[in-house]
GROMACS .gro file of N, CA and C in nm:
model
  339
    1MET      N    1  -1.336  -4.200 -21.052
    1MET     CA    2  -1.289  -4.132 -20.932
    1MET      C    3  -1.338  -4.207 -20.808
    2ILE      N    4  -1.252  -4.219 -20.710
    2ILE     CA    5  -1.286  -4.293 -20.588
    2ILE      C    6  -1.376  -4.209 -20.497
    3ASN      N    7  -1.472  -4.275 -20.437
    3ASN     CA    8  -1.556  -4.208 -20.339
    3ASN      C    9  -1.500  -4.241 -20.201
    4ILE      N   10  -1.426  -4.149 -20.145
    4ILE     CA   11  -1.357  -4.173 -20.019
    4ILE      C   12  -1.455  -4.196 -19.904
    5TYR      N   13  -1.577  -4.146 -19.918
    5TYR     CA   14  -1.678  -4.167 -19.814
    5TYR      C   15  -1.721  -4.313 -19.808
    6ASP      N   16  -1.722  -4.380 -19.923
    6ASP     CA   17  -1.751  -4.524 -19.923
    6ASP      C   18  -1.644  -4.598 -19.844
    7THR      N   19  -1.519  -4.558 -19.865
    7THR     CA   20  -1.407  -4.619 -19.793
    7THR      C   21  -1.421  -4.593 -19.643
    8ALA      N   22  -1.457  -4.470 -19.606
    8ALA     CA   23  -1.474  -4.436 -19.465
    8ALA      C   24  -1.588  -4.516 -19.402
    9ASN      N   25  -1.698  -4.532 -19.475
    9ASN     CA   26  -1.809  -4.611 -19.423
    9ASN      C   27  -1.772  -4.757 -19.407
   10GLN      N   28  -1.692  -4.809 -19.500
   10GLN     CA   29  -1.645  -4.947 -19.488
   10GLN      C   30  -1.551  -4.960 -19.368
   11MET      N   31  -1.469  -4.860 -19.348
   11MET     CA   32  -1.378  -4.862 -19.234
   11MET      C   33  -1.456  -4.862 -19.102
   12GLU      N   34  -1.564  -4.786 -19.098
   12GLU     CA   35  -1.649  -4.784 -18.978
   12GLU      C   36  -1.704  -4.924 -18.950
   13GLN      N   37  -1.750  -4.992 -19.054
   13GLN     CA   38  -1.802  -5.127 -19.037
   13GLN      C   39  -1.692  -5.224 -18.993
   14ASP      N   40  -1.574  -5.209 -19.053
   14ASP     CA   41  -1.461  -5.296 -19.018
   14ASP      C   42  -1.415  -5.272 -18.875
   15LEU      N   43  -1.419  -5.147 -18.830
   15LEU     CA   44  -1.380  -5.114 -18.693
   15LEU      C   45  -1.464  -5.192 -18.593
   16ARG      N   46  -1.593  -5.202 -18.621
   16ARG     CA   47  -1.684  -5.274 -18.531
   16ARG      C   48  -1.648  -5.423 -18.519
   17LYS      N   49  -1.575  -5.475 -18.615
   17LYS     CA   50  -1.538  -5.618 -18.616
   17LYS      C   51  -1.402  -5.644 -18.552
   18THR      N   52  -1.328  -5.539 -18.518
   18THR     CA   53  -1.194  -5.560 -18.462
   18THR      C   54  -1.204  -5.614 -18.319
   19SER      N   55  -1.102  -5.685 -18.278
   19SER     CA   56  -1.099  -5.736 -18.141
   19SER      C   57  -1.095  -5.621 -18.041
   20GLN      N   58  -1.027  -5.511 -18.076
   20GLN     CA   59  -1.019  -5.398 -17.985
   20GLN      C   60  -1.158  -5.339 -17.957
   21TYR      N   61  -1.238  -5.325 -18.060
   21TYR     CA   62  -1.372  -5.271 -18.042
   21TYR      C   63  -1.461  -5.371 -17.967
   22GLN      N   64  -1.455  -5.496 -18.006
   22GLN     CA   65  -1.537  -5.598 -17.942
   22GLN      C   66  -1.505  -5.610 -17.793
   23GLU      N   67  -1.376  -5.604 -17.760
   23GLU     CA   68  -1.336  -5.613 -17.620
   23GLU      C   69  -1.380  -5.489 -17.542
   24LEU      N   70  -1.374  -5.372 -17.605
   24LEU     CA   71  -1.422  -5.250 -17.540
   24LEU      C   72  -1.573  -5.260 -17.516
   25LYS      N   73  -1.645  -5.309 -17.614
   25LYS     CA   74  -1.790  -5.324 -17.601
   25LYS      C   75  -1.825  -5.419 -17.486
   26THR      N   76  -1.753  -5.529 -17.477
   26THR     CA   77  -1.775  -5.626 -17.369
   26THR      C   78  -1.743  -5.563 -17.234
   27ALA      N   79  -1.633  -5.488 -17.227
   27ALA     CA   80  -1.594  -5.422 -17.102
   27ALA      C   81  -1.697  -5.317 -17.061
   28TYR      N   82  -1.753  -5.247 -17.158
   28TYR     CA   83  -1.854  -5.146 -17.127
   28TYR      C   84  -1.982  -5.211 -17.074
   29GLU      N   85  -2.021  -5.322 -17.132
   29GLU     CA   86  -2.140  -5.394 -17.084
   29GLU      C   87  -2.117  -5.443 -16.941
   30ALA      N   88  -1.997  -5.492 -16.912
   30ALA     CA   89  -1.964  -5.537 -16.776
   30ALA      C   90  -1.967  -5.419 -16.679
   31LEU      N   91  -1.917  -5.306 -16.722
   31LEU     CA   92  -1.918  -5.186 -16.638
   31LEU      C   93  -2.062  -5.144 -16.607
   32LYS      N   94  -2.148  -5.146 -16.708
   32LYS     CA   95  -2.288  -5.107 -16.686
   32LYS      C   96  -2.358  -5.199 -16.587
   33ALA      N   97  -2.315  -5.324 -16.580
   33ALA     CA   98  -2.375  -5.420 -16.487
   33ALA      C   99  -2.329  -5.396 -16.343
   34ASP      N  100  -2.221  -5.322 -16.325
   34ASP     CA  101  -2.168  -5.289 -16.192
   34ASP      C  102  -2.215  -5.147 -16.159
   35GLU      N  103  -2.326  -5.138 -16.085
   35GLU     CA  104  -2.392  -5.008 -16.063
   35GLU      C  105  -2.301  -4.902 -16.003
   36THR      N  106  -2.226  -4.937 -15.900
   36THR     CA  107  -2.143  -4.836 -15.834
   36THR      C  108  -2.028  -4.791 -15.924
   37ALA      N  109  -1.968  -4.883 -15.995
   37ALA     CA  110  -1.859  -4.848 -16.087
   37ALA      C  111  -1.913  -4.763 -16.202
   38PHE      N  112  -2.032  -4.797 -16.251
   38PHE     CA  113  -2.091  -4.722 -16.362
   38PHE      C  114  -2.127  -4.580 -16.318
   39ARG      N  115  -2.175  -4.567 -16.194
   39ARG     CA  116  -2.204  -4.434 -16.140
   39ARG      C  117  -2.076  -4.350 -16.136
   40CYS      N  118  -1.967  -4.410 -16.088
   40CYS     CA  119  -1.838  -4.342 -16.082
   40CYS      C  120  -1.794  -4.301 -16.223
   41PHE      N  121  -1.806  -4.392 -16.317
   41PHE     CA  122  -1.771  -4.365 -16.457
   41PHE      C  123  -1.849  -4.244 -16.510
   42ASN      N  124  -1.979  -4.242 -16.484
   42ASN     CA  125  -2.063  -4.132 -16.532
   42ASN      C  126  -2.026  -3.999 -16.465
   43GLU      N  127  -1.992  -4.005 -16.336
   43GLU     CA  128  -1.951  -3.883 -16.266
   43GLU      C  129  -1.821  -3.828 -16.324
   44ILE      N  130  -1.727  -3.916 -16.351
   44ILE     CA  131  -1.599  -3.875 -16.411
   44ILE      C  132  -1.625  -3.813 -16.548
   45HIS      N  133  -1.704  -3.880 -16.627
   45HIS     CA  134  -1.735  -3.833 -16.763
   45HIS      C  135  -1.802  -3.695 -16.757
   46SER      N  136  -1.899  -3.678 -16.669
   46SER     CA  137  -1.969  -3.549 -16.656
   46SER      C  138  -1.874  -3.438 -16.613
   47LEU      N  139  -1.788  -3.469 -16.516
   47LEU     CA  140  -1.694  -3.369 -16.467
   47LEU      C  141  -1.593  -3.332 -16.576
   48GLN      N  142  -1.547  -3.431 -16.651
   48GLN     CA  143  -1.454  -3.402 -16.761
   48GLN      C  144  -1.519  -3.311 -16.865
   49GLU      N  145  -1.644  -3.338 -16.898
   49GLU     CA  146  -1.716  -3.253 -16.994
   49GLU      C  147  -1.731  -3.111 -16.940
   50GLU      N  148  -1.763  -3.101 -16.811
   50GLU     CA  149  -1.779  -2.970 -16.747
   50GLU      C  150  -1.648  -2.892 -16.752
   51LEU      N  151  -1.538  -2.958 -16.721
   51LEU     CA  152  -1.407  -2.892 -16.724
   51LEU      C  153  -1.369  -2.850 -16.866
   52GLN      N  154  -1.401  -2.934 -16.962
   52GLN     CA  155  -1.371  -2.901 -17.101
   52GLN      C  156  -1.451  -2.779 -17.146
   53LYS      N  157  -1.578  -2.772 -17.106
   53LYS     CA  158  -1.661  -2.656 -17.141
   53LYS      C  159  -1.605  -2.529 -17.079
   54LYS      N  160  -1.561  -2.540 -16.954
   54LYS     CA  161  -1.500  -2.424 -16.888
   54LYS      C  162  -1.379  -2.375 -16.966
   55GLN      N  163  -1.293  -2.468 -17.003
   55GLN     CA  164  -1.171  -2.432 -17.074
   55GLN      C  165  -1.203  -2.371 -17.210
   56MET      N  166  -1.301  -2.426 -17.279
   56MET     CA  167  -1.338  -2.376 -17.411
   56MET      C  168  -1.399  -2.236 -17.403
   57SER      N  169  -1.461  -2.203 -17.290
   57SER     CA  170  -1.520  -2.071 -17.275
   57SER      C  171  -1.422  -1.972 -17.211
   58GLY      N  172  -1.298  -2.015 -17.193
   58GLY     CA  173  -1.195  -1.926 -17.140
   58GLY      C  174  -1.185  -1.924 -16.989
   59GLN      N  175  -1.266  -2.005 -16.921
   59GLN     CA  176  -1.259  -2.012 -16.775
   59GLN      C  177  -1.152  -2.111 -16.733
   60LYS      N  178  -1.093  -2.084 -16.620
   60LYS     CA  179  -0.996  -2.178 -16.565
   60LYS      C  180  -1.066  -2.270 -16.467
   61PRO      N  181  -1.042  -2.401 -16.478
   61PRO     CA  182  -1.096  -2.492 -16.378
   61PRO      C  183  -1.038  -2.457 -16.240
   62THR      N  184  -1.119  -2.473 -16.139
   62THR     CA  185  -1.076  -2.439 -16.003
   62THR      C  186  -0.999  -2.556 -15.941
   63GLU      N  187  -0.933  -2.526 -15.830
   63GLU     CA  188  -0.865  -2.633 -15.757
   63GLU      C  189  -0.966  -2.736 -15.709
   64ASP      N  190  -1.085  -2.689 -15.674
   64ASP     CA  191  -1.192  -2.780 -15.630
   64ASP      C  192  -1.230  -2.875 -15.744
   65ASP      N  193  -1.235  -2.824 -15.866
   65ASP     CA  194  -1.265  -2.909 -15.982
   65ASP      C  195  -1.161  -3.020 -15.995
   66PHE      N  196  -1.034  -2.981 -15.985
   66PHE     CA  197  -0.927  -3.079 -15.998
   66PHE      C  198  -0.928  -3.179 -15.882
   67LYS      N  199  -0.963  -3.130 -15.763
   67LYS     CA  200  -0.969  -3.220 -15.646
   67LYS      C  201  -1.081  -3.322 -15.666
   68LYS      N  202  -1.196  -3.276 -15.714
   68LYS     CA  203  -1.308  -3.368 -15.741
   68LYS      C  204  -1.265  -3.476 -15.840
   69LEU      N  205  -1.199  -3.432 -15.947
   69LEU     CA  206  -1.155  -3.526 -16.050
   69LEU      C  207  -1.052  -3.624 -15.993
   70GLN      N  208  -0.961  -3.574 -15.913
   70GLN     CA  209  -0.861  -3.659 -15.850
   70GLN      C  210  -0.926  -3.760 -15.755
   71ASP      N  211  -1.022  -3.714 -15.676
   71ASP     CA  212  -1.092  -3.803 -15.583
   71ASP      C  213  -1.170  -3.911 -15.659
   72LEU      N  214  -1.235  -3.871 -15.766
   72LEU     CA  215  -1.308  -3.969 -15.848
   72LEU      C  216  -1.212  -4.067 -15.912
   73GLY      N  217  -1.095  -4.019 -15.953
   73GLY     CA  218  -0.994  -4.108 -16.010
   73GLY      C  219  -0.947  -4.212 -15.910
   74LYS      N  220  -0.929  -4.169 -15.786
   74LYS     CA  221  -0.889  -4.264 -15.680
   74LYS      C  222  -1.000  -4.366 -15.657
   75GLU      N  223  -1.124  -4.318 -15.657
   75GLU     CA  224  -1.237  -4.410 -15.640
   75GLU      C  225  -1.242  -4.510 -15.756
   76ALA      N  226  -1.219  -4.460 -15.877
   76ALA     CA  227  -1.223  -4.545 -15.996
   76ALA      C  228  -1.119  -4.656 -15.990
   77ASP      N  229  -1.006  -4.627 -15.926
   77ASP     CA  230  -0.900  -4.728 -15.913
   77ASP      C  231  -0.949  -4.853 -15.841
   78GLY      N  232  -1.053  -4.839 -15.761
   78GLY     CA  233  -1.105  -4.952 -15.685
   78GLY      C  234  -1.203  -5.041 -15.760
   79TYR      N  235  -1.238  -5.003 -15.880
   79TYR     CA  236  -1.336  -5.080 -15.957
   79TYR      C  237  -1.267  -5.153 -16.072
   80GLU      N  238  -1.263  -5.284 -16.061
   80GLU     CA  239  -1.196  -5.365 -16.164
   80GLU      C  240  -1.262  -5.346 -16.301
   81THR      N  241  -1.395  -5.337 -16.302
   81THR     CA  242  -1.464  -5.321 -16.431
   81THR      C  243  -1.427  -5.189 -16.499
   82LEU      N  244  -1.407  -5.087 -16.419
   82LEU     CA  245  -1.368  -4.956 -16.474
   82LEU      C  246  -1.224  -4.958 -16.521
   83GLN      N  247  -1.138  -5.027 -16.448
   83GLN     CA  248  -0.998  -5.040 -16.489
   83GLN      C  249  -0.987  -5.117 -16.620
   84THR      N  250  -1.066  -5.223 -16.632
   84THR     CA  251  -1.067  -5.302 -16.755
   84THR      C  252  -1.113  -5.217 -16.873
   85LEU      N  253  -1.218  -5.139 -16.852
   85LEU     CA  254  -1.267  -5.051 -16.958
   85LEU      C  255  -1.158  -4.956 -17.004
   86MET      N  256  -1.087  -4.896 -16.909
   86MET     CA  257  -0.981  -4.801 -16.946
   86MET      C  258  -0.869  -4.870 -17.023
   87GLN      N  259  -0.837  -4.993 -16.987
   87GLN     CA  260  -0.735  -5.068 -17.062
   87GLN      C  261  -0.781  -5.093 -17.205
   88LYS      N  262  -0.907  -5.129 -17.220
   88LYS     CA  263  -0.961  -5.156 -17.354
   88LYS      C  264  -0.971  -5.027 -17.436
   89GLU      N  265  -1.005  -4.916 -17.369
   89GLU     CA  266  -1.006  -4.786 -17.438
   89GLU      C  267  -0.867  -4.752 -17.490
   90GLN      N  268  -0.766  -4.779 -17.408
   90GLN     CA  269  -0.628  -4.749 -17.447
   90GLN      C  270  -0.586  -4.833 -17.568
   91ALA      N  271  -0.624  -4.960 -17.568
   91ALA     CA  272  -0.590  -5.047 -17.681
   91ALA      C  273  -0.656  -4.998 -17.810
   92LEU      N  274  -0.783  -4.958 -17.801
   92LEU     CA  275  -0.852  -4.906 -17.918
   92LEU      C  276  -0.791  -4.774 -17.962
   93SER      N  277  -0.755  -4.691 -17.866
   93SER     CA  278  -0.693  -4.562 -17.897
   93SER      C  279  -0.560  -4.580 -17.971
   94MET      N  280  -0.483  -4.678 -17.931
   94MET     CA  281  -0.356  -4.705 -17.999
   94MET      C  282  -0.380  -4.743 -18.144
   95MET      N  283  -0.480  -4.827 -18.167
   95MET     CA  284  -0.513  -4.866 -18.303
   95MET      C  285  -0.559  -4.744 -18.384
   96MET      N  286  -0.642  -4.660 -18.323
   96MET     CA  287  -0.692  -4.541 -18.393
   96MET      C  288  -0.577  -4.445 -18.425
   97ASP      N  289  -0.480  -4.434 -18.336
   97ASP     CA  290  -0.363  -4.350 -18.363
   97ASP      C  291  -0.286  -4.402 -18.484
   98GLU      N  292  -0.269  -4.534 -18.490
   98GLU     CA  293  -0.199  -4.594 -18.604
   98GLU      C  294  -0.276  -4.568 -18.734
   99LEU      N  295  -0.407  -4.582 -18.729
   99LEU     CA  296  -0.490  -4.556 -18.848
   99LEU      C  297  -0.481  -4.410 -18.890
  100SER      N  298  -0.480  -4.322 -18.793
  100SER     CA  299  -0.469  -4.180 -18.822
  100SER      C  300  -0.337  -4.149 -18.894
  101LYS      N  301  -0.230  -4.211 -18.849
  101LYS     CA  302  -0.100  -4.191 -18.914
  101LYS      C  303  -0.105  -4.236 -19.060
  102ILE      N  304  -0.170  -4.348 -19.084
  102ILE     CA  305  -0.182  -4.400 -19.220
  102ILE      C  306  -0.265  -4.305 -19.306
  103ILE      N  307  -0.377  -4.258 -19.252
  103ILE     CA  308  -0.467  -4.170 -19.327
  103ILE      C  309  -0.399  -4.038 -19.361
  104PHE      N  310  -0.321  -3.985 -19.269
  104PHE     CA  311  -0.258  -3.854 -19.291
  104PHE      C  312  -0.122  -3.863 -19.359
  105ARG      N  313  -0.075  -3.983 -19.389
  105ARG     CA  314   0.056  -4.000 -19.453
  105ARG      C  315   0.069  -3.919 -19.583
  106PRO      N  316  -0.030  -3.919 -19.673
  106PRO     CA  317  -0.014  -3.841 -19.797
  106PRO      C  318   0.006  -3.692 -19.770
  107ILE      N  319  -0.060  -3.640 -19.670
  107ILE     CA  320  -0.046  -3.497 -19.638
  107ILE      C  321   0.092  -3.470 -19.579
  108GLN      N  322   0.138  -3.558 -19.492
  108GLN     CA  323   0.272  -3.543 -19.436
  108GLN      C  324   0.378  -3.549 -19.545
  109GLU      N  325   0.360  -3.642 -19.637
  109GLU     CA  326   0.456  -3.655 -19.748
  109GLU      C  327   0.453  -3.532 -19.838
  110LEU      N  328   0.334  -3.476 -19.858
  110LEU     CA  329   0.320  -3.358 -19.941
  110LEU      C  330   0.400  -3.240 -19.886
  111TYR      N  331   0.395  -3.221 -19.757
  111TYR     CA  332   0.463  -3.108 -19.694
  111TYR      C  333   0.606  -3.138 -19.654
  112LYS      N  334   0.651  -3.257 -19.681
  112LYS     CA  335   0.786  -3.298 -19.643
  112LYS      C  336   0.894  -3.225 -19.723
  113ASP      N  337   0.863  -3.189 -19.846
  113ASP     CA  338   0.961  -3.124 -19.934
  113ASP      C  339   0.999  -2.987 -19.886
   0.00000   0.00000   0.00000
């Protein structure tokens, strides 16, 4: 019998070797070296987490919350290192979506009938 966890662990190791992951890692290191862009990145990340927690607890984010996020997004547009990171995140996300489709194919086929 196959141990699917061994396959998953191998996949994790292989993911680290992909160009998409390596480029994201490089972009993140460059972002960390740019103090103002990294501060903006952290503020966006914190605000997104805060909004997600609000939504999960049944609270509605306020207009002020959305304005803050929009303002931070505009600020982020001015940082090349942050833009590069987002492009690399998107490339990795596309690959992960493709992998997810492959992994879930047997389940989709099962329910297709």
